[in-house]
Coordinates of C-alpha atoms in Angstrom, one line a residue:
M17 CA 12.0 61.0 -25.6
M18 CA 14.1 58.1 -26.9
K19 CA 16.4 60.5 -28.8
N20 CA 17.0 62.5 -25.6
L21 CA 17.8 59.3 -23.7
I22 CA 20.3 58.2 -26.4
S23 CA 21.9 61.7 -26.4
H24 CA 22.2 61.7 -22.7
A25 CA 23.7 58.2 -22.7
R26 CA 26.3 59.3 -25.3
N27 CA 27.2 62.4 -23.2
V28 CA 27.7 60.2 -20.1
L29 CA 29.8 57.7 -22.1
N30 CA 31.9 60.6 -23.6
K31 CA 32.5 62.0 -20.1
I32 CA 33.5 58.6 -18.8
G33 CA 35.8 58.0 -21.8
I34 CA 37.5 61.4 -21.2
Q35 CA 38.0 60.6 -17.5
I36 CA 39.5 57.2 -18.4
L37 CA 41.8 58.8 -20.9
K38 CA 42.9 61.4 -18.4
F39 CA 43.5 58.6 -15.8
L40 CA 45.6 56.6 -18.3
K41 CA 47.6 59.7 -19.3
L42 CA 48.3 60.3 -15.7
M43 CA 49.4 56.7 -15.1
Y44 CA 51.7 56.7 -18.2
K45 CA 53.1 60.2 -17.7
N46 CA 56.0 58.9 -15.7
K47 CA 58.1 55.8 -16.6
K48 CA 58.0 54.3 -13.1
S49 CA 54.2 54.8 -12.7
A50 CA 53.7 53.3 -16.2
I51 CA 55.7 50.2 -15.3
G52 CA 54.0 49.9 -11.9
F53 CA 50.5 50.4 -13.3
S54 CA 51.1 47.9 -16.1
V55 CA 52.2 45.3 -13.5
I56 CA 49.1 46.0 -11.3
L57 CA 46.9 45.9 -14.4
F58 CA 48.4 42.5 -15.3
F59 CA 47.5 41.1 -11.9
I60 CA 44.0 42.5 -12.1
F61 CA 43.6 40.9 -15.5
I62 CA 44.9 37.6 -14.1
A63 CA 42.5 37.8 -11.1
V64 CA 39.5 38.6 -13.2
F65 CA 40.0 36.5 -16.3
G66 CA 42.6 33.9 -15.3
P67 CA 40.2 31.4 -13.6
Y68 CA 38.3 31.1 -16.9
F69 CA 41.4 29.8 -18.7
F70 CA 43.1 28.0 -15.8
N71 CA 40.3 26.6 -13.7
Y72 CA 41.5 25.6 -10.2
D73 CA 39.4 22.7 -9.0
G74 CA 41.3 21.9 -5.8
L75 CA 41.5 18.2 -6.6
T76 CA 44.4 16.3 -5.1
S77 CA 46.5 13.4 -6.5
G78 CA 49.1 11.4 -4.6
V79 CA 50.6 10.3 -7.9
L80 CA 51.3 13.8 -9.1
R81 CA 52.9 14.9 -5.8
F82 CA 55.8 17.3 -6.3
Q83 CA 55.9 17.1 -10.0
P84 CA 58.5 19.3 -11.8
P85 CA 57.3 21.8 -14.5
S86 CA 55.9 20.2 -17.6
W87 CA 53.6 21.1 -20.5
Q88 CA 50.7 19.7 -18.4
H89 CA 51.7 21.6 -15.3
L90 CA 53.8 24.6 -16.3
L91 CA 54.9 25.4 -12.7
G92 CA 54.8 21.9 -11.4
T93 CA 52.5 20.6 -8.6
D94 CA 52.4 21.0 -4.8
Y95 CA 52.6 18.3 -2.1
L96 CA 49.1 17.2 -2.8
G97 CA 49.5 17.1 -6.6
R98 CA 47.6 20.4 -7.3
D99 CA 48.7 22.5 -10.2
V100 CA 50.8 25.4 -8.9
L101 CA 50.0 27.8 -11.7
Q102 CA 46.3 27.3 -11.2
M103 CA 46.7 27.9 -7.5
L104 CA 48.6 31.2 -8.1
I105 CA 45.9 32.5 -10.5
D106 CA 43.1 31.4 -8.1
G107 CA 44.8 33.2 -5.2
A108 CA 45.4 36.4 -7.1
Q109 CA 41.8 37.6 -6.5
G110 CA 42.0 37.1 -2.8
I111 CA 45.3 38.9 -2.5
L112 CA 44.1 41.9 -4.5
L113 CA 40.8 42.1 -2.5
I114 CA 42.8 42.1 0.8
A115 CA 45.1 44.8 -0.5
F116 CA 42.3 46.9 -1.9
F117 CA 40.0 46.7 1.1
T118 CA 42.8 47.3 3.6
G119 CA 43.9 50.4 1.7
L120 CA 40.3 51.6 1.5
I121 CA 39.5 51.1 5.2
T122 CA 42.8 52.4 6.4
V123 CA 42.6 55.5 4.2
A124 CA 39.0 56.2 5.3
I125 CA 39.9 55.9 9.0
G126 CA 43.1 57.9 8.7
V127 CA 41.7 60.7 6.6
I128 CA 38.5 61.1 8.7
I129 CA 40.5 61.2 12.0
G130 CA 43.3 63.3 10.6
I131 CA 40.9 66.0 9.2
S132 CA 38.6 66.0 12.1
S133 CA 41.5 66.3 14.6
A134 CA 42.9 69.3 12.8
L135 CA 39.6 71.1 12.5
I136 CA 38.0 70.3 15.9
G137 CA 41.1 70.4 18.0
G138 CA 40.9 70.5 21.8
L139 CA 40.3 67.3 23.8
Y140 CA 39.2 65.4 20.6
D141 CA 42.6 66.1 19.0
K142 CA 44.6 65.3 22.1
F143 CA 42.8 62.0 22.5
F144 CA 43.5 60.8 19.0
Q145 CA 47.1 62.1 19.1
M146 CA 47.6 60.1 22.3
L147 CA 46.0 57.0 20.8
S148 CA 48.0 57.2 17.5
N149 CA 51.2 57.7 19.5
L150 CA 50.4 54.6 21.6
L151 CA 49.6 52.5 18.5
L152 CA 52.8 53.7 16.7
T153 CA 55.0 52.8 19.6
V154 CA 53.7 49.2 19.8
P155 CA 55.1 46.7 17.2
S156 CA 52.3 46.0 14.8
F157 CA 52.9 42.5 13.6
P158 CA 52.6 40.7 17.0
I159 CA 49.4 42.6 17.6
L160 CA 48.1 41.6 14.2
M161 CA 49.0 38.0 14.9
I162 CA 47.0 38.2 18.2
L163 CA 44.0 39.8 16.5
A164 CA 44.2 37.1 13.8
T165 CA 43.9 34.4 16.4
I166 CA 41.0 36.1 18.2
I167 CA 39.0 37.0 15.1
T168 CA 38.1 34.2 12.8
I169 CA 39.5 35.2 9.4
R170 CA 37.6 33.4 6.6
D171 CA 37.4 36.0 3.9
P172 CA 39.4 38.9 2.5
F173 CA 37.2 41.6 4.0
T174 CA 37.7 40.3 7.6
F175 CA 41.4 40.0 6.9
S176 CA 41.4 43.7 5.8
I177 CA 39.7 44.9 8.9
V178 CA 42.3 43.1 11.1
L179 CA 45.2 44.7 9.0
S180 CA 43.5 48.1 9.1
V181 CA 43.2 48.3 12.9
W182 CA 46.9 49.1 13.4
S183 CA 47.6 50.8 10.0
W184 CA 45.8 54.2 10.3
P185 CA 47.8 56.2 12.9
A186 CA 50.7 57.3 10.7
L187 CA 48.4 58.4 7.9
S188 CA 46.1 60.3 10.3
R189 CA 49.0 62.2 11.8
A190 CA 50.3 63.1 8.3
V191 CA 46.9 64.2 7.1
R192 CA 46.4 66.2 10.3
A193 CA 49.7 68.0 9.8
Q194 CA 48.8 68.9 6.2
I195 CA 45.4 70.2 7.2
L196 CA 46.8 72.3 9.9
S197 CA 49.2 73.8 7.4
L198 CA 46.4 74.4 4.8
K199 CA 44.2 76.0 7.4
E200 CA 46.6 79.0 7.5
S201 CA 46.5 79.4 3.7
D202 CA 45.0 82.5 2.2
F203 CA 42.3 80.6 0.2
I204 CA 41.0 78.9 3.4
Q205 CA 41.0 82.1 5.3
I206 CA 39.0 83.7 2.5
C207 CA 36.5 80.8 2.7
Q208 CA 36.1 81.3 6.4
V209 CA 35.6 85.1 6.0
M210 CA 33.0 84.4 3.4
D211 CA 31.3 82.1 5.9
M212 CA 31.3 79.1 3.6
K213 CA 30.0 75.8 4.9
K214 CA 32.4 73.4 6.6
S215 CA 31.5 70.7 4.0
H216 CA 32.5 73.0 1.2
I217 CA 35.8 73.8 2.8
I218 CA 36.5 70.1 3.5
F219 CA 35.4 68.6 0.2
K220 CA 36.0 71.4 -2.3
E221 CA 39.1 73.1 -0.8
L222 CA 41.1 70.8 1.6
L223 CA 40.6 67.3 0.2
P224 CA 41.6 68.1 -3.4
N225 CA 44.9 69.6 -2.1
I226 CA 45.8 66.3 -0.3
A227 CA 44.2 63.9 -2.8
A228 CA 47.6 63.0 -4.5
Y229 CA 49.1 62.3 -1.1
I230 CA 46.2 60.1 -0.1
L231 CA 46.4 58.2 -3.4
I232 CA 50.1 57.5 -2.9
N233 CA 49.5 56.4 0.7
F234 CA 46.6 54.2 -0.5
I235 CA 49.0 52.4 -2.8
M236 CA 51.7 52.0 -0.1
I237 CA 49.1 50.7 2.4
M238 CA 48.2 48.0 -0.2
R239 CA 51.8 47.0 -0.3
G240 CA 52.0 46.8 3.5
A241 CA 48.7 44.8 3.5
I242 CA 50.2 42.2 1.3
I243 CA 53.3 41.8 3.5
G244 CA 51.1 41.6 6.6
S245 CA 48.7 39.1 5.1
V246 CA 51.4 36.9 3.8
G247 CA 53.2 37.0 7.2
I248 CA 50.1 36.0 9.1
M249 CA 49.2 33.3 6.5
M250 CA 52.8 31.9 6.9
L251 CA 52.1 31.5 10.6
G252 CA 49.0 29.5 9.8
V253 CA 46.6 31.6 12.0
A254 CA 44.2 32.6 9.2
A255 CA 41.8 30.0 7.7
L256 CA 41.9 31.1 4.0
E257 CA 42.0 29.1 0.8
P258 CA 45.2 27.0 0.2
S259 CA 45.6 28.9 -3.1
N260 CA 46.3 32.1 -1.1
W261 CA 50.0 33.0 -1.8
G262 CA 50.7 33.3 1.9
A263 CA 49.1 29.9 2.6
M264 CA 51.1 28.4 -0.2
I265 CA 54.4 29.6 1.4
Y266 CA 53.1 28.2 4.8
D267 CA 52.5 24.8 3.2
I268 CA 55.9 24.9 1.5
M269 CA 57.6 25.4 4.9
N270 CA 55.3 22.9 6.6
Q271 CA 55.8 20.1 4.1
G272 CA 59.5 20.5 3.7
A273 CA 59.3 21.4 0.0
F274 CA 62.6 23.2 0.2
Y275 CA 64.3 19.8 0.4
V276 CA 62.5 18.2 -2.5
P277 CA 64.6 18.6 -5.8
N278 CA 61.6 18.5 -8.1
A279 CA 59.7 21.1 -6.1
Y280 CA 61.9 24.1 -7.0
A281 CA 59.2 25.7 -9.2
Y282 CA 56.6 25.1 -6.5
V283 CA 58.8 26.8 -3.9
L284 CA 59.9 29.8 -6.0
A285 CA 56.6 30.5 -7.8
P286 CA 54.6 32.2 -4.9
I287 CA 57.8 34.0 -3.6
F288 CA 58.6 35.5 -7.0
T289 CA 54.9 36.3 -7.7
I290 CA 54.7 38.3 -4.4
I291 CA 58.0 40.0 -5.2
F292 CA 56.8 41.0 -8.7
F293 CA 53.5 42.3 -7.3
Q294 CA 55.3 44.3 -4.7
Y295 CA 57.7 45.7 -7.3
G296 CA 54.7 46.9 -9.3
I297 CA 53.2 48.7 -6.3
I298 CA 56.5 50.3 -5.4
M299 CA 57.1 51.5 -8.9
L300 CA 53.6 52.9 -9.2
S301 CA 53.9 54.7 -5.8
N302 CA 57.3 56.2 -6.7
G303 CA 56.1 57.3 -10.2
L304 CA 53.0 59.0 -8.8
D305 CA 55.1 60.7 -6.1
E306 CA 57.5 62.0 -8.8
T307 CA 54.5 63.2 -10.9
F308 CA 52.7 65.0 -8.1
N309 CA 55.7 66.2 -6.1
P310 CA 57.5 69.1 -8.0
R311 CA 60.6 68.8 -5.9
L312 CA 61.2 65.2 -7.3
Q313 CA 60.7 66.2 -10.9
A314 CA 63.9 66.5 -13.0

């Protein structure tokens, strides 16, 4: 019995190992995706393990206010004497969670509505097409700002829900268009002639054909979520931790740190951190697009 369990565990671990190797091979197949994935992996590592090495305690000190970079404070201190590097590391987890949850929720809504609209059609399809057209014509950021003031945002998941409300229409329309095209393909027609279940057609035939497109959109939605969350935080309408990168920029503007000579590292650190993270996401998205899209391959 024990030998069977050990053998089964080994088989499972081998399969997991093979899938991880396949995933890494896919990520590093293209130069752009390799750079982008490495950047994202770096931020994930910082978010998970950074707090163990650079513990942010949130303690303030008027004496250490706006200190320049030093060996004790590598990126200086903020207007309350808090270590900027520790704040950036502490805020990385929240930013990653907001980006991930927003991508997950938006993709789930967009894919479900897009596929169901294409397959059901009729009034159901017309309703969601009308709704998506309406949402796409209204500027998203003012609406997100209003939602952020109505809904109390105190955690990354709530923030993600607010950002997802206005993010799904473009993806749902694109998924709908692809499903409508695939419906006319020979292999789908054969499945229908063979009277296969709808679940088989959706999960075994349709979804695998648009999986790469969904993955690329998931990554780009993460990028949009970061821009949206930082923008909302800069307006000060979301009650998140002061170590959130958007909250740091809001405090920089509010406290006039731009005009303090010693605060140059404090001012530039969150801005360049966001730019670097955005660069990683863009490179990963472009690299995967080149990998999966044969028209972009050299």
